[in-house]
Phi, psi and omega in degrees: 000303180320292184312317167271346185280332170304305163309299164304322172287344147260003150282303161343281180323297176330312186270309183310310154337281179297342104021277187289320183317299200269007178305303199301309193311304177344270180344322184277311209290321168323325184260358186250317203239107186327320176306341191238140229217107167245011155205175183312191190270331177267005189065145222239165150315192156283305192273343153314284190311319177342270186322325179311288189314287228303324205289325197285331161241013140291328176299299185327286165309297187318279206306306154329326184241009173258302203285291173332312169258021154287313181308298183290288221295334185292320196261049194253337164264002184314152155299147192310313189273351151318297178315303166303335197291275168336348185268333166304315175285318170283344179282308173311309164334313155243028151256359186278292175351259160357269179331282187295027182246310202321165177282149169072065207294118182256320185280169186179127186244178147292087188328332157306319199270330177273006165278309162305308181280004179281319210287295185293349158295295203280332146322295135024271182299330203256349163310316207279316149317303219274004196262302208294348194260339196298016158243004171243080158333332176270322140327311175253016157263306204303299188283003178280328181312283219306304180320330175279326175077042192242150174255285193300119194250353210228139152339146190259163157075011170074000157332106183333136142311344189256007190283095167348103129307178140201143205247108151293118186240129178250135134338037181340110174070019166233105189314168202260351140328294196287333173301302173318343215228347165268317148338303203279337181225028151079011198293302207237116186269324200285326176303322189274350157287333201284295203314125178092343160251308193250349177224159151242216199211101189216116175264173175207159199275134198269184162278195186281315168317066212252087185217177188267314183297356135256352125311340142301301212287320190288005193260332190276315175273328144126007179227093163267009182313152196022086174205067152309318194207167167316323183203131183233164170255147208245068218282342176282338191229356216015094197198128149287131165252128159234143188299313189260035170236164188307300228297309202296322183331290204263016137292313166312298190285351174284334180285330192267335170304312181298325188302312189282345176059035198226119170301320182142172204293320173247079167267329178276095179041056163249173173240144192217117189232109200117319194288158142293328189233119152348297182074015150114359202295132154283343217233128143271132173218101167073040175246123181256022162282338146228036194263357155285355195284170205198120200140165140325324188281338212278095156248022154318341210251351192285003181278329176334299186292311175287327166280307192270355159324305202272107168315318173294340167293317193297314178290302183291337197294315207269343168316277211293001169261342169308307205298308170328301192286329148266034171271299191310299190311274162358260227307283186319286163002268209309322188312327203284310187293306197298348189068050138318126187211152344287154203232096157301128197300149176226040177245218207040250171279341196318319184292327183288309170315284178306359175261314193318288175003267170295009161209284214300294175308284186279033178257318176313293175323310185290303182326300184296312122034274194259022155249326175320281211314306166305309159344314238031070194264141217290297185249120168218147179240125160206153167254164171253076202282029206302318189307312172326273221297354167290278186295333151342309210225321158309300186099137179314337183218040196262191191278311166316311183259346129335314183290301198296342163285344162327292195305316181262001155263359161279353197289327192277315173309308203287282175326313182284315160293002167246334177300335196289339177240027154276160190314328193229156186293153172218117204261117205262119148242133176270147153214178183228186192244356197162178130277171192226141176253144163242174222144145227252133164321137157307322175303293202288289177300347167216026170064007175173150184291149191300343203284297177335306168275344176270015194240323188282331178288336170296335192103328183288139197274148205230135217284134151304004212218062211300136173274144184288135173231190256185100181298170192217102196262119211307326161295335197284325159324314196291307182309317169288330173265354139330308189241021153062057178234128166308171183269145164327125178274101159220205188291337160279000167306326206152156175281142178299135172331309180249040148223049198295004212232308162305142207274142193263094186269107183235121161292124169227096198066231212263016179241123189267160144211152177214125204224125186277120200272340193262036168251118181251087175172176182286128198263176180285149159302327185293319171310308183291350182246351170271333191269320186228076175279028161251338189323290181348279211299326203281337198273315172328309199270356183285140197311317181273004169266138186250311189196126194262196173220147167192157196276145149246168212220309185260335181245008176095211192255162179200147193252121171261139173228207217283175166065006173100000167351272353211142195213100149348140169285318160328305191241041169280176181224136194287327213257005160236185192058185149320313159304017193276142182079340157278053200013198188283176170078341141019260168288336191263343169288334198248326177296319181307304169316316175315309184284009151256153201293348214257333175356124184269164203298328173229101193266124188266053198253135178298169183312131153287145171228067200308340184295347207234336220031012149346136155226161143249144193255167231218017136228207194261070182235159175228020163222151187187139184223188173124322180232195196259115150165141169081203222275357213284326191273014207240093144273172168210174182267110172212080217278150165273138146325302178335307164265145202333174139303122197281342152241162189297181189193130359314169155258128164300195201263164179041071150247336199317155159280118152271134172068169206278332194304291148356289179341291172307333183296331180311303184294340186295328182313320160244037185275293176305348196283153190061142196308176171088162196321169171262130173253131184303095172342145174270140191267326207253327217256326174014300206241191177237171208263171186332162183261143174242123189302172175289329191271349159299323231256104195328142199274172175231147192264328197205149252231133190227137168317125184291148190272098183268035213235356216213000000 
């Protein structure tokens, strides 16, 4: 009794408190902004206007926390940034209320003005609060609940309180080089606690694809088998596939559930926040792979909701994304004034993107987050992509994508001090999907583009005026199916009906592919030298290309480099040939790509410069990943000592972890460790499937229309 009557009277305080704080603000604003009005025209006491403030903004609290979050739930298909947009209008709104319910209504704003004095009142309030819970665990568990919008307080399924979670959380584009090296210079603090005590460090090696669409999807699903690049063309469907648009996700994620005969990494009381892929998870947030869904149904869409409930998210979230975007602005300016180099346009939209990213994505994300955790839910995966989409347009080591690693190691200090007060214990992995390499554009360092240089080997005319084109970074996707925007109709949709015959040239980071559509199978080099007998010779030697892959009708898949190169996939070697310098693991990456059917008729990847560590990318990036050389293929692992190792350790030799497929066995491996539910061995997936020669590799009878929505 003594214990609840303690609590109420400190709740009590508590509402009282925040109460008068937005009681005072009211009073300021009143007197700062001529528009806004707490007594009559004839004028009132002090203390009539005081009683005025107090009642309006108590209505003002009241209606906000009965009304608001009906209000978001009603407007839950609005596009996301709409919405936030929208929270502003809704706030004024029910301070216009508010004003007019009280008794003896003395008050009365501009609606321009009361939308302003709604954002700092609920700012106000929600500082003021969130100040009074930090010395009450029970308080600053209770408003993190709410911030989440979560019910469910106990372990599901009657589980011990003592049975583990666990949460992966990825680092979206951040090598386990640079994770080292933000430790080492205090960047990232709350990591350099972990690091050496409660957690370890173990990095591992991607595919020749070192993208977030094939390393996600094999790390959540247990398959990335036919995902050559970020974005590929397809001769059985004429359809580009890109990772980061919906229609492509969940295709993608539809083929590797058929491969593994498997849902996926959270089928079991999991969560998926963030992601490209589900990953077998009910609980959704911002996953795009079913964020084309529409509807009631559609609950990728429910963290919106679970986040912009609380008006004070909603206000601060659309600040920090103004302030971001003209952080962006700022930033690119100076790069520009200082002559950086190498340096990429960052304007247009770019700014939106990157504020979407670094706030918007993760305050959602991080929300959702810390209410699973409350839920207590056994498995949640979510990514962040801020870092990714920075270091893109920055560079891996500029100053821009430092600060954002600052902003996300306080995001992992909040999520780890929110782990403390969930019902069940949660045991935090860190990982990242890939690294990032830098380097000055293929475009840039040689005056045209690979679309270019393969249009001059064909013999085919080539634009004086080469188009810029626009990287393609796992947020610019997420952003568009935010705000309900189709995928872009463009030259990656598919080749136009009447230049079916010209080679479909596409880029990903530092990887080209090129496929000629009216061959409908993968063609051969002897085809290719018959139709274009300069091409070969012209994309090898050229100085900025280290080596391409393309099929023989007599040798077999054969890897060409410079000088006349030419080496059978079968027998390369990473420390000689054309791969010499493109570290270990190499050749089993490029043999692996080799063996899917959708590979394209020419696999591009440019020169590596291991003294600089350089690539060049065949978009508009100065950080980049997708093919092989340098930090883009060096991910990590940043694991609890509680659980096993993912390789032994020490390690022998060929113990390294490779591919995202590994990856996966890890986490299932440790899913199972410790009380609490069992998550189901991948039964199908163990291993990777037999290596398949090229001459396997399904014929197309016939040419289908391009999908240009895909």
């Amino acid at each position: 009794m003594r214990r609840a009557l303690k609590t109420a009277g400190a709740t009590l305080l508590r509402v009282t408190l925040v109460w008068a704080a937005s009681s005072l603000t009211l009073l300021a604003l009143a007197g700062i902004l001529p528009d806004v009005q707490l007594q009559s025209e004839d004028g009132e006491s002090i203390t009539r206007t005081a009683v005025t403030a107090a009642w309006a903004a108590g209505a003002f609290g009241l209606l906000g926390a009965l009304v608001w979050p009906l209000l978001v739930r009603a407007l839950l298909l609005v596009p996301a940034l709409v919405l936030g947009l929208l929270g502003f209008a809704i706030n004024g709104s029910l301070l216009l209320v508010a004003l007019w319910v009280i008794p003896e209504r003395g008050g009365e704003a501009d609606p321009r003005d009361a939308v302003v004095v709604a954002a700092v009142m609920s700012a106000v309030a929600s500082a003021t609060s969130t100040a009074l819970a930090v010395r009450d665990d029970a308080a600053y568990r209770r408003r993190l609940h709410r911030l989440a919008g979560r019910r469910r307080t106990a372990p599901p399924d009657g589980a011990p309180d003592a049975a583990p979670g666990t949460l992966f959380l990825q680092l979206d584009g951040v090598g386990c080089q640079v994770l080292r090296d933000a430790v080492a210079d205090g960047t990232m603090p709350t990591v350099a606690s972990w690091l050496g005590t409660t957690h370890r460090l173990t990095p591992w090696r991607t595919d020749w694809s070192s993208q977030t669409g094939a390393s996600q999807l094999g790390i959540l699903h247990g398959s990335n088998h036919d995902v050559p690049a970020f974005r590929w063309y397809e001769k059985d469907t004429g359809r580009t596939m890109v990772s980061n648009r919906p229609g492509s996700a969940a295709e993608l994620q539809r083929r590797a559930i058929e491969r593994t005969g498997d849902g996926g990494l959270l089928t079991l009381d999991g969560a998926s926040r963030g992601n490209l892929f589900s990953g077998g998870a009910d609980q959704l947030a911002l996953v795009l792979s079913v964020s084309a869904r529409r509807g009631r149904r559609n609950r990728s869409r429910a963290g919106y909701f679970a986040y912009f409930r609380d008006p004070a998210n909603a206000v601060r979230t659309a600040l920090s994304f103004a302030a971001e975007a003209f952080r962006e602005i700022g930033q690119s300016t100076r790069a520009r004034l200082r002559g950086d180099h190498p340096r990429v346009g960052r304007g247009g939209l770019y700014p939106l993107i990157r504020a979407f990213a670094t706030t918007v994505e993760r305050d959602v994300v991080v929300a959702a987050v810390i209410g699973d955790m409350f839920s207590g839910r056994t498995a949640i995966y979510a990514d962040l992509v801020a870092y990714d989409e920075v270091a893109h347009h920055s560079g891996p080591r500029s100053r821009d994508a430092a600060a954002v690693l600052r902003r996300l190691d306080r995001s992992i200090s909040l999520i780890a001090e929110v782990a403390a007060h969930a019902p069940r214990p949660y045991r935090i992995v860190l990982l990242s999907d890939h690294g990032q390499s830098p380097g000055e554009t293929f475009e840039s360092a040689y005056g045209l583009s690979l679309r270019d240089l393969v249009r001059s080997g064909c013999g085919l005319p080539v634009p004086r005026h080469a188009q810029r084109r626009t990287g393609g970074a796992e947020a610019r996707d997420t952003l568009r199916s935010a705000v309900h925007l189709p995928p872009p109709e463009d030259e990656e949709a598919g080749p136009p009906p009447e230049h079916g015959t010209d080679p479909v040239v596409l880029a990903s980071g530092n990887l080209g592919l090129v496929s000629f559509p009216d061959i409908p199978y993968r063609a051969s080099r002897e085809e290719i030298d018959r139709r274009h007998p300069a091409l070969l010779r012209t994309l090898a030697d050229h100085p900025g290309i280290g080596f391409l892959l393309v099929r023989s009708e007599r040798h077999g898949s054969l890897v060409l480099g410079p000088d006349g190169a030419e080496v059978p996939v079968d027998d390369l070697a990473d420390d000689q040939g054309p791969l010499a310098g493109f570290g270990p693991g190499a050749a089993d990456a490029v043999r692996r790509t080799d063996s899917f059917p959708h590979t394209a008729d020419l696999m591009v990847n440019s020169r590596y410069h291991p003294a600089t560590g350089t690539v060049h990318a065949f978009e508009e990036q100065i950080g980049s990943h997708g093919g092989l050389g340098g930090e883009q293929s060096h991910a990590f692992l940043l694991w609890p000592v509680t659980l096993t190792p993912p390789v032994p350790d020490p390690q022998p030799a060929g113990s390294a972890l490779v591919g995202a497929e590994q990856v996966h066995r890890v986490l299932r491996r440790w899913l199972t460790e410790g009380p609490g539910p069992q998550i189901p061995v991948d039964r199908t997936a163990q291993n990777s499937p037999p290596h398949t020669r090229p001459s396997e590799a399904f014929p197309v009878t016939s040419r289908v229309t391009p999908h240009k929505n895909d």
